[in-house]
Amino acid sequence: MKIRPLCDKIIVKRDEPTARTESVIYLPETAMDKPKQGKIIAVGNGIQNKETGEYIPYSVKKGDSVIFSSYAGTEIKIDDVDYLIMTEEDILGVVE
């Protein structure tokens, strides 16, 4: 199944949680935090300017690795893969 985000929505695939700490202590799955970083899978058209009807382009693009806020977006599952649908406002920065 494919999904195309509408208007100002962005689809992000969250990075996998790390199973161990920097000091090589392995964590059980219940103790792992959900990562606040992911990769942009698809973007919508952008925010529509109400006066002109034109779309304002995003400052992010498909393939960018981004950091987002803790409670950003809505979680969805497509073909057993978890994604987040969010707006550009939920994105805090691009990892370069």
PDB file of N, CA and C in Angstrom:
ATOM      1  N   MET A   1       0.846  -1.173   0.000  1.00  0.00           N
ATOM      2  CA  MET A   1       0.000   0.000   0.000  1.00  0.00           C
ATOM      3  C   MET A   1       0.893   1.238   0.000  1.00  0.00           C
ATOM      4  N   LYS A   2       0.489   2.251  -0.740  1.00  0.00           N
ATOM      5  CA  LYS A   2       1.212   3.522  -0.764  1.00  0.00           C
ATOM      6  C   LYS A   2       0.349   4.584  -0.105  1.00  0.00           C
ATOM      7  N   ILE A   3       1.004   5.594   0.425  1.00  0.00           N
ATOM      8  CA  ILE A   3       0.283   6.710   1.033  1.00  0.00           C
ATOM      9  C   ILE A   3       0.929   8.008   0.573  1.00  0.00           C
ATOM     10  N   ARG A   4       0.102   8.983   0.242  1.00  0.00           N
ATOM     11  CA  ARG A   4       0.580  10.297  -0.202  1.00  0.00           C
ATOM     12  C   ARG A   4       0.044  11.326   0.785  1.00  0.00           C
ATOM     13  N   PRO A   5       0.941  12.052   1.467  1.00  0.00           N
ATOM     14  CA  PRO A   5       0.479  13.052   2.430  1.00  0.00           C
ATOM     15  C   PRO A   5      -0.189  14.237   1.723  1.00  0.00           C
ATOM     16  N   LEU A   6      -1.198  14.772   2.340  1.00  0.00           N
ATOM     17  CA  LEU A   6      -1.919  15.911   1.783  1.00  0.00           C
ATOM     18  C   LEU A   6      -1.433  17.212   2.384  1.00  0.00           C
ATOM     19  N   CYS A   7      -1.562  18.274   1.620  1.00  0.00           N
ATOM     20  CA  CYS A   7      -1.287  19.662   2.029  1.00  0.00           C
ATOM     21  C   CYS A   7       0.010  19.801   2.817  1.00  0.00           C
ATOM     22  N   ASP A   8      -0.096  20.124   4.117  1.00  0.00           N
ATOM     23  CA  ASP A   8       1.091  20.452   4.916  1.00  0.00           C
ATOM     24  C   ASP A   8       1.593  19.279   5.750  1.00  0.00           C
ATOM     25  N   LYS A   9       1.286  18.055   5.346  1.00  0.00           N
ATOM     26  CA  LYS A   9       1.699  16.884   6.128  1.00  0.00           C
ATOM     27  C   LYS A   9       2.981  16.270   5.588  1.00  0.00           C
ATOM     28  N   ILE A  10       3.735  15.640   6.499  1.00  0.00           N
ATOM     29  CA  ILE A  10       5.007  14.985   6.200  1.00  0.00           C
ATOM     30  C   ILE A  10       4.970  13.598   6.828  1.00  0.00           C
ATOM     31  N   ILE A  11       5.454  12.592   6.109  1.00  0.00           N
ATOM     32  CA  ILE A  11       5.524  11.235   6.647  1.00  0.00           C
ATOM     33  C   ILE A  11       6.978  10.940   7.008  1.00  0.00           C
ATOM     34  N   VAL A  12       7.179  10.499   8.253  1.00  0.00           N
ATOM     35  CA  VAL A  12       8.521  10.223   8.779  1.00  0.00           C
ATOM     36  C   VAL A  12       8.569   8.795   9.295  1.00  0.00           C
ATOM     37  N   LYS A  13       9.656   8.092   8.965  1.00  0.00           N
ATOM     38  CA  LYS A  13       9.891   6.781   9.548  1.00  0.00           C
ATOM     39  C   LYS A  13      10.859   6.973  10.703  1.00  0.00           C
ATOM     40  N   ARG A  14      10.389   6.650  11.889  1.00  0.00           N
ATOM     41  CA  ARG A  14      11.192   6.816  13.100  1.00  0.00           C
ATOM     42  C   ARG A  14      12.383   5.861  13.085  1.00  0.00           C
ATOM     43  N   ASP A  15      13.547   6.323  13.537  1.00  0.00           N
ATOM     44  CA  ASP A  15      14.737   5.474  13.653  1.00  0.00           C
ATOM     45  C   ASP A  15      14.472   4.370  14.674  1.00  0.00           C
ATOM     46  N   GLU A  16      15.198   3.285  14.533  1.00  0.00           N
ATOM     47  CA  GLU A  16      15.075   2.164  15.465  1.00  0.00           C
ATOM     48  C   GLU A  16      15.671   2.543  16.815  1.00  0.00           C
ATOM     49  N   PRO A  17      15.051   2.108  17.913  1.00  0.00           N
ATOM     50  CA  PRO A  17      15.638   2.400  19.234  1.00  0.00           C
ATOM     51  C   PRO A  17      16.924   1.603  19.435  1.00  0.00           C
ATOM     52  N   THR A  18      17.836   2.201  20.187  1.00  0.00           N
ATOM     53  CA  THR A  18      19.088   1.499  20.476  1.00  0.00           C
ATOM     54  C   THR A  18      18.866   0.513  21.612  1.00  0.00           C
ATOM     55  N   ALA A  19      19.436  -0.659  21.455  1.00  0.00           N
ATOM     56  CA  ALA A  19      19.242  -1.722  22.437  1.00  0.00           C
ATOM     57  C   ALA A  19      20.294  -1.700  23.534  1.00  0.00           C
ATOM     58  N   ARG A  20      21.238  -0.748  23.438  1.00  0.00           N
ATOM     59  CA  ARG A  20      22.270  -0.677  24.476  1.00  0.00           C
ATOM     60  C   ARG A  20      22.679   0.774  24.683  1.00  0.00           C
ATOM     61  N   THR A  21      23.223   1.040  25.833  1.00  0.00           N
ATOM     62  CA  THR A  21      23.694   2.382  26.163  1.00  0.00           C
ATOM     63  C   THR A  21      25.120   2.556  25.653  1.00  0.00           C
ATOM     64  N   GLU A  22      25.653   3.763  25.796  1.00  0.00           N
ATOM     65  CA  GLU A  22      27.030   4.025  25.368  1.00  0.00           C
ATOM     66  C   GLU A  22      28.040   3.203  26.172  1.00  0.00           C
ATOM     67  N   SER A  23      27.697   2.858  27.399  1.00  0.00           N
ATOM     68  CA  SER A  23      28.606   2.045  28.222  1.00  0.00           C
ATOM     69  C   SER A  23      28.346   0.550  28.040  1.00  0.00           C
ATOM     70  N   VAL A  24      27.699   0.184  26.943  1.00  0.00           N
ATOM     71  CA  VAL A  24      27.438  -1.196  26.530  1.00  0.00           C
ATOM     72  C   VAL A  24      26.577  -1.970  27.529  1.00  0.00           C
ATOM     73  N   ILE A  25      25.607  -1.319  28.098  1.00  0.00           N
ATOM     74  CA  ILE A  25      24.613  -1.996  28.925  1.00  0.00           C
ATOM     75  C   ILE A  25      23.409  -2.234  28.032  1.00  0.00           C
ATOM     76  N   TYR A  26      23.004  -3.495  27.888  1.00  0.00           N
ATOM     77  CA  TYR A  26      21.865  -3.830  27.037  1.00  0.00           C
ATOM     78  C   TYR A  26      20.555  -3.561  27.767  1.00  0.00           C
ATOM     79  N   LEU A  27      19.619  -2.956  27.055  1.00  0.00           N
ATOM     80  CA  LEU A  27      18.341  -2.574  27.638  1.00  0.00           C
ATOM     81  C   LEU A  27      17.231  -3.502  27.157  1.00  0.00           C
ATOM     82  N   PRO A  28      16.310  -3.870  28.043  1.00  0.00           N
ATOM     83  CA  PRO A  28      15.152  -4.633  27.573  1.00  0.00           C
ATOM     84  C   PRO A  28      14.244  -3.714  26.748  1.00  0.00           C
ATOM     85  N   GLU A  29      13.432  -4.320  25.913  1.00  0.00           N
ATOM     86  CA  GLU A  29      12.581  -3.548  25.008  1.00  0.00           C
ATOM     87  C   GLU A  29      11.653  -2.583  25.757  1.00  0.00           C
ATOM     88  N   THR A  30      11.217  -2.953  26.944  1.00  0.00           N
ATOM     89  CA  THR A  30      10.307  -2.100  27.707  1.00  0.00           C
ATOM     90  C   THR A  30      10.993  -0.853  28.259  1.00  0.00           C
ATOM     91  N   ALA A  31      12.320  -0.874  28.372  1.00  0.00           N
ATOM     92  CA  ALA A  31      13.059   0.262  28.931  1.00  0.00           C
ATOM     93  C   ALA A  31      13.554   1.228  27.864  1.00  0.00           C
ATOM     94  N   MET A  32      13.415   0.860  26.591  1.00  0.00           N
ATOM     95  CA  MET A  32      13.929   1.703  25.512  1.00  0.00           C
ATOM     96  C   MET A  32      12.997   2.885  25.249  1.00  0.00           C
ATOM     97  N   ASP A  33      13.583   4.059  25.075  1.00  0.00           N
ATOM     98  CA  ASP A  33      12.824   5.237  24.683  1.00  0.00           C
ATOM     99  C   ASP A  33      12.620   5.218  23.175  1.00  0.00           C
ATOM    100  N   LYS A  34      11.491   5.771  22.741  1.00  0.00           N
ATOM    101  CA  LYS A  34      11.283   5.900  21.304  1.00  0.00           C
ATOM    102  C   LYS A  34      12.173   7.030  20.803  1.00  0.00           C
ATOM    103  N   PRO A  35      12.916   6.787  19.742  1.00  0.00           N
ATOM    104  CA  PRO A  35      13.801   7.836  19.219  1.00  0.00           C
ATOM    105  C   PRO A  35      13.007   9.044  18.727  1.00  0.00           C
ATOM    106  N   LYS A  36      13.616  10.201  18.860  1.00  0.00           N
ATOM    107  CA  LYS A  36      12.997  11.442  18.406  1.00  0.00           C
ATOM    108  C   LYS A  36      13.672  11.892  17.116  1.00  0.00           C
ATOM    109  N   GLN A  37      14.142  10.921  16.354  1.00  0.00           N
ATOM    110  CA  GLN A  37      14.828  11.185  15.099  1.00  0.00           C
ATOM    111  C   GLN A  37      14.304  10.199  14.066  1.00  0.00           C
ATOM    112  N   GLY A  38      14.254  10.647  12.811  1.00  0.00           N
ATOM    113  CA  GLY A  38      13.777   9.765  11.754  1.00  0.00           C
ATOM    114  C   GLY A  38      14.113  10.321  10.390  1.00  0.00           C
ATOM    115  N   LYS A  39      13.635   9.613   9.377  1.00  0.00           N
ATOM    116  CA  LYS A  39      13.914   9.981   7.993  1.00  0.00           C
ATOM    117  C   LYS A  39      12.602  10.308   7.297  1.00  0.00           C
ATOM    118  N   ILE A  40      12.593  11.399   6.527  1.00  0.00           N
ATOM    119  CA  ILE A  40      11.385  11.810   5.811  1.00  0.00           C
ATOM    120  C   ILE A  40      11.179  10.870   4.628  1.00  0.00           C
ATOM    121  N   ILE A  41       9.998  10.275   4.565  1.00  0.00           N
ATOM    122  CA  ILE A  41       9.638   9.328   3.516  1.00  0.00           C
ATOM    123  C   ILE A  41       8.874  10.036   2.393  1.00  0.00           C
ATOM    124  N   ALA A  42       8.000  10.975   2.746  1.00  0.00           N
ATOM    125  CA  ALA A  42       7.196  11.694   1.748  1.00  0.00           C
ATOM    126  C   ALA A  42       6.753  13.029   2.321  1.00  0.00           C
ATOM    127  N   VAL A  43       6.535  13.998   1.441  1.00  0.00           N
ATOM    128  CA  VAL A  43       6.042  15.312   1.853  1.00  0.00           C
ATOM    129  C   VAL A  43       4.824  15.675   1.000  1.00  0.00           C
ATOM    130  N   GLY A  44       3.942  16.469   1.577  1.00  0.00           N
ATOM    131  CA  GLY A  44       2.783  16.969   0.846  1.00  0.00           C
ATOM    132  C   GLY A  44       3.186  18.150  -0.030  1.00  0.00           C
ATOM    133  N   ASN A  45       2.193  18.912  -0.467  1.00  0.00           N
ATOM    134  CA  ASN A  45       2.445  20.059  -1.347  1.00  0.00           C
ATOM    135  C   ASN A  45       3.006  21.263  -0.620  1.00  0.00           C
ATOM    136  N   GLY A  46       2.787  21.367   0.666  1.00  0.00           N
ATOM    137  CA  GLY A  46       3.217  22.525   1.441  1.00  0.00           C
ATOM    138  C   GLY A  46       2.008  23.264   2.001  1.00  0.00           C
ATOM    139  N   ILE A  47       2.264  24.376   2.647  1.00  0.00           N
ATOM    140  CA  ILE A  47       1.184  25.189   3.218  1.00  0.00           C
ATOM    141  C   ILE A  47       0.644  26.095   2.121  1.00  0.00           C
ATOM    142  N   GLN A  48      -0.674  26.130   1.980  1.00  0.00           N
ATOM    143  CA  GLN A  48      -1.274  26.937   0.935  1.00  0.00           C
ATOM    144  C   GLN A  48      -1.462  28.377   1.406  1.00  0.00           C
ATOM    145  N   ASN A  49      -0.976  29.317   0.608  1.00  0.00           N
ATOM    146  CA  ASN A  49      -1.167  30.740   0.869  1.00  0.00           C
ATOM    147  C   ASN A  49      -2.627  31.065   0.545  1.00  0.00           C
ATOM    148  N   LYS A  50      -3.383  31.540   1.525  1.00  0.00           N
ATOM    149  CA  LYS A  50      -4.818  31.769   1.348  1.00  0.00           C
ATOM    150  C   LYS A  50      -5.117  32.922   0.394  1.00  0.00           C
ATOM    151  N   GLU A  51      -4.192  33.852   0.260  1.00  0.00           N
ATOM    152  CA  GLU A  51      -4.425  34.996  -0.619  1.00  0.00           C
ATOM    153  C   GLU A  51      -4.189  34.650  -2.087  1.00  0.00           C
ATOM    154  N   THR A  52      -3.097  33.954  -2.380  1.00  0.00           N
ATOM    155  CA  THR A  52      -2.746  33.664  -3.773  1.00  0.00           C
ATOM    156  C   THR A  52      -3.136  32.257  -4.202  1.00  0.00           C
ATOM    157  N   GLY A  53      -3.343  31.351  -3.251  1.00  0.00           N
ATOM    158  CA  GLY A  53      -3.671  29.971  -3.572  1.00  0.00           C
ATOM    159  C   GLY A  53      -2.455  29.125  -3.898  1.00  0.00           C
ATOM    160  N   GLU A  54      -1.270  29.721  -3.917  1.00  0.00           N
ATOM    161  CA  GLU A  54      -0.048  28.980  -4.210  1.00  0.00           C
ATOM    162  C   GLU A  54       0.461  28.278  -2.953  1.00  0.00           C
ATOM    163  N   TYR A  55       1.229  27.221  -3.177  1.00  0.00           N
ATOM    164  CA  TYR A  55       1.797  26.479  -2.063  1.00  0.00           C
ATOM    165  C   TYR A  55       3.176  27.016  -1.711  1.00  0.00           C
ATOM    166  N   ILE A  56       3.423  27.185  -0.411  1.00  0.00           N
ATOM    167  CA  ILE A  56       4.729  27.605   0.092  1.00  0.00           C
ATOM    168  C   ILE A  56       5.555  26.333   0.277  1.00  0.00           C
ATOM    169  N   PRO A  57       6.703  26.212  -0.394  1.00  0.00           N
ATOM    170  CA  PRO A  57       7.482  24.962  -0.306  1.00  0.00           C
ATOM    171  C   PRO A  57       8.052  24.740   1.093  1.00  0.00           C
ATOM    172  N   TYR A  58       8.336  23.469   1.378  1.00  0.00           N
ATOM    173  CA  TYR A  58       8.934  23.094   2.659  1.00  0.00           C
ATOM    174  C   TYR A  58      10.407  23.467   2.696  1.00  0.00           C
ATOM    175  N   SER A  59      10.954  23.563   3.896  1.00  0.00           N
ATOM    176  CA  SER A  59      12.397  23.745   4.058  1.00  0.00           C
ATOM    177  C   SER A  59      13.082  22.393   4.256  1.00  0.00           C
ATOM    178  N   VAL A  60      12.299  21.293   4.260  1.00  0.00           N
ATOM    179  CA  VAL A  60      12.832  19.930   4.330  1.00  0.00           C
ATOM    180  C   VAL A  60      12.407  19.195   3.066  1.00  0.00           C
ATOM    181  N   LYS A  61      13.085  18.073   2.794  1.00  0.00           N
ATOM    182  CA  LYS A  61      12.743  17.305   1.596  1.00  0.00           C
ATOM    183  C   LYS A  61      12.798  15.814   1.906  1.00  0.00           C
ATOM    184  N   LYS A  62      12.272  15.018   0.989  1.00  0.00           N
ATOM    185  CA  LYS A  62      12.293  13.565   1.118  1.00  0.00           C
ATOM    186  C   LYS A  62      13.736  13.096   1.259  1.00  0.00           C
ATOM    187  N   GLY A  63      13.980  12.213   2.235  1.00  0.00           N
ATOM    188  CA  GLY A  63      15.314  11.681   2.468  1.00  0.00           C
ATOM    189  C   GLY A  63      16.072  12.371   3.578  1.00  0.00           C
ATOM    190  N   ASP A  64      15.608  13.557   4.018  1.00  0.00           N
ATOM    191  CA  ASP A  64      16.277  14.272   5.111  1.00  0.00           C
ATOM    192  C   ASP A  64      16.123  13.499   6.418  1.00  0.00           C
ATOM    193  N   SER A  65      17.176  13.495   7.222  1.00  0.00           N
ATOM    194  CA  SER A  65      17.133  12.942   8.569  1.00  0.00           C
ATOM    195  C   SER A  65      16.798  14.104   9.501  1.00  0.00           C
ATOM    196  N   VAL A  66      15.732  13.970  10.281  1.00  0.00           N
ATOM    197  CA  VAL A  66      15.235  15.079  11.089  1.00  0.00           C
ATOM    198  C   VAL A  66      15.077  14.685  12.554  1.00  0.00           C
ATOM    199  N   ILE A  67      15.073  15.693  13.404  1.00  0.00           N
ATOM    200  CA  ILE A  67      14.769  15.544  14.824  1.00  0.00           C
ATOM    201  C   ILE A  67      13.423  16.227  15.056  1.00  0.00           C
ATOM    202  N   PHE A  68      12.546  15.563  15.796  1.00  0.00           N
ATOM    203  CA  PHE A  68      11.211  16.114  16.033  1.00  0.00           C
ATOM    204  C   PHE A  68      10.876  16.081  17.507  1.00  0.00           C
ATOM    205  N   SER A  69       9.834  16.795  17.884  1.00  0.00           N
ATOM    206  CA  SER A  69       9.455  16.883  19.291  1.00  0.00           C
ATOM    207  C   SER A  69       8.906  15.534  19.789  1.00  0.00           C
ATOM    208  N   SER A  70       8.904  15.353  21.084  1.00  0.00           N
ATOM    209  CA  SER A  70       8.556  14.073  21.704  1.00  0.00           C
ATOM    210  C   SER A  70       7.181  13.543  21.321  1.00  0.00           C
ATOM    211  N   TYR A  71       6.201  14.389  21.309  1.00  0.00           N
ATOM    212  CA  TYR A  71       4.831  13.939  21.053  1.00  0.00           C
ATOM    213  C   TYR A  71       4.352  14.370  19.674  1.00  0.00           C
ATOM    214  N   ALA A  72       5.270  14.454  18.726  1.00  0.00           N
ATOM    215  CA  ALA A  72       4.952  14.934  17.386  1.00  0.00           C
ATOM    216  C   ALA A  72       4.179  13.888  16.593  1.00  0.00           C
ATOM    217  N   GLY A  73       3.249  14.354  15.819  1.00  0.00           N
ATOM    218  CA  GLY A  73       2.582  13.537  14.823  1.00  0.00           C
ATOM    219  C   GLY A  73       1.637  12.481  15.331  1.00  0.00           C
ATOM    220  N   THR A  74       1.108  11.757  14.365  1.00  0.00           N
ATOM    221  CA  THR A  74       0.178  10.663  14.600  1.00  0.00           C
ATOM    222  C   THR A  74       0.819   9.387  14.089  1.00  0.00           C
ATOM    223  N   GLU A  75       0.832   8.361  14.931  1.00  0.00           N
ATOM    224  CA  GLU A  75       1.449   7.101  14.539  1.00  0.00           C
ATOM    225  C   GLU A  75       0.492   6.305  13.663  1.00  0.00           C
ATOM    226  N   ILE A  76       1.026   5.766  12.548  1.00  0.00           N
ATOM    227  CA  ILE A  76       0.249   4.900  11.660  1.00  0.00           C
ATOM    228  C   ILE A  76       1.102   3.682  11.331  1.00  0.00           C
ATOM    229  N   LYS A  77       0.454   2.604  10.895  1.00  0.00           N
ATOM    230  CA  LYS A  77       1.168   1.392  10.513  1.00  0.00           C
ATOM    231  C   LYS A  77       0.713   1.006   9.109  1.00  0.00           C
ATOM    232  N   ILE A  78       1.688   0.875   8.184  1.00  0.00           N
ATOM    233  CA  ILE A  78       1.402   0.474   6.811  1.00  0.00           C
ATOM    234  C   ILE A  78       2.306  -0.708   6.487  1.00  0.00           C
ATOM    235  N   ASP A  79       1.708  -1.815   6.085  1.00  0.00           N
ATOM    236  CA  ASP A  79       2.463  -3.025   5.759  1.00  0.00           C
ATOM    237  C   ASP A  79       3.434  -3.400   6.881  1.00  0.00           C
ATOM    238  N   ASP A  80       2.958  -3.355   8.118  1.00  0.00           N
ATOM    239  CA  ASP A  80       3.731  -3.720   9.312  1.00  0.00           C
ATOM    240  C   ASP A  80       4.935  -2.818   9.571  1.00  0.00           C
ATOM    241  N   VAL A  81       4.945  -1.602   9.019  1.00  0.00           N
ATOM    242  CA  VAL A  81       6.002  -0.624   9.274  1.00  0.00           C
ATOM    243  C   VAL A  81       5.354   0.592   9.934  1.00  0.00           C
ATOM    244  N   ASP A  82       5.947   1.068  11.030  1.00  0.00           N
ATOM    245  CA  ASP A  82       5.404   2.220  11.749  1.00  0.00           C
ATOM    246  C   ASP A  82       5.938   3.520  11.154  1.00  0.00           C
ATOM    247  N   TYR A  83       5.029   4.487  10.961  1.00  0.00           N
ATOM    248  CA  TYR A  83       5.367   5.807  10.453  1.00  0.00           C
ATOM    249  C   TYR A  83       4.704   6.858  11.334  1.00  0.00           C
ATOM    250  N   LEU A  84       5.148   8.090  11.183  1.00  0.00           N
ATOM    251  CA  LEU A  84       4.517   9.239  11.828  1.00  0.00           C
ATOM    252  C   LEU A  84       4.068  10.203  10.744  1.00  0.00           C
ATOM    253  N   ILE A  85       2.854  10.736  10.881  1.00  0.00           N
ATOM    254  CA  ILE A  85       2.398  11.817  10.014  1.00  0.00           C
ATOM    255  C   ILE A  85       2.422  13.071  10.870  1.00  0.00           C
ATOM    256  N   MET A  86       3.160  14.095  10.415  1.00  0.00           N
ATOM    257  CA  MET A  86       3.304  15.321  11.188  1.00  0.00           C
ATOM    258  C   MET A  86       3.364  16.523  10.272  1.00  0.00           C
ATOM    259  N   THR A  87       3.384  17.700  10.871  1.00  0.00           N
ATOM    260  CA  THR A  87       3.565  18.928  10.102  1.00  0.00           C
ATOM    261  C   THR A  87       5.013  19.388  10.233  1.00  0.00           C
ATOM    262  N   GLU A  88       5.398  20.321   9.400  1.00  0.00           N
ATOM    263  CA  GLU A  88       6.762  20.833   9.455  1.00  0.00           C
ATOM    264  C   GLU A  88       7.035  21.543  10.789  1.00  0.00           C
ATOM    265  N   GLU A  89       6.005  22.044  11.425  1.00  0.00           N
ATOM    266  CA  GLU A  89       6.164  22.730  12.726  1.00  0.00           C
ATOM    267  C   GLU A  89       6.642  21.777  13.814  1.00  0.00           C
ATOM    268  N   ASP A  90       6.346  20.472  13.660  1.00  0.00           N
ATOM    269  CA  ASP A  90       6.784  19.474  14.644  1.00  0.00           C
ATOM    270  C   ASP A  90       8.264  19.152  14.523  1.00  0.00           C
ATOM    271  N   ILE A  91       8.867  19.486  13.388  1.00  0.00           N
ATOM    272  CA  ILE A  91      10.281  19.180  13.144  1.00  0.00           C
ATOM    273  C   ILE A  91      11.141  20.284  13.765  1.00  0.00           C
ATOM    274  N   LEU A  92      12.107  19.863  14.581  1.00  0.00           N
ATOM    275  CA  LEU A  92      12.970  20.811  15.290  1.00  0.00           C
ATOM    276  C   LEU A  92      14.240  21.117  14.517  1.00  0.00           C
ATOM    277  N   GLY A  93      14.716  20.182  13.697  1.00  0.00           N
ATOM    278  CA  GLY A  93      15.943  20.432  12.957  1.00  0.00           C
ATOM    279  C   GLY A  93      16.258  19.313  11.999  1.00  0.00           C
ATOM    280  N   VAL A  94      17.189  19.578  11.083  1.00  0.00           N
ATOM    281  CA  VAL A  94      17.656  18.603  10.107  1.00  0.00           C
ATOM    282  C   VAL A  94      19.066  18.165  10.509  1.00  0.00           C
ATOM    283  N   VAL A  95      19.307  16.859  10.547  1.00  0.00           N
ATOM    284  CA  VAL A  95      20.615  16.336  10.890  1.00  0.00           C
ATOM    285  C   VAL A  95      21.463  16.320   9.622  1.00  0.00           C
ATOM    286  N   GLU A  96      22.623  16.974   9.679  1.00  0.00           N
ATOM    287  CA  GLU A  96      23.499  17.037   8.512  1.00  0.00           C
ATOM    288  C   GLU A  96      24.785  16.280   8.744  1.00  0.00           C
TER     289      GLU A  96
END
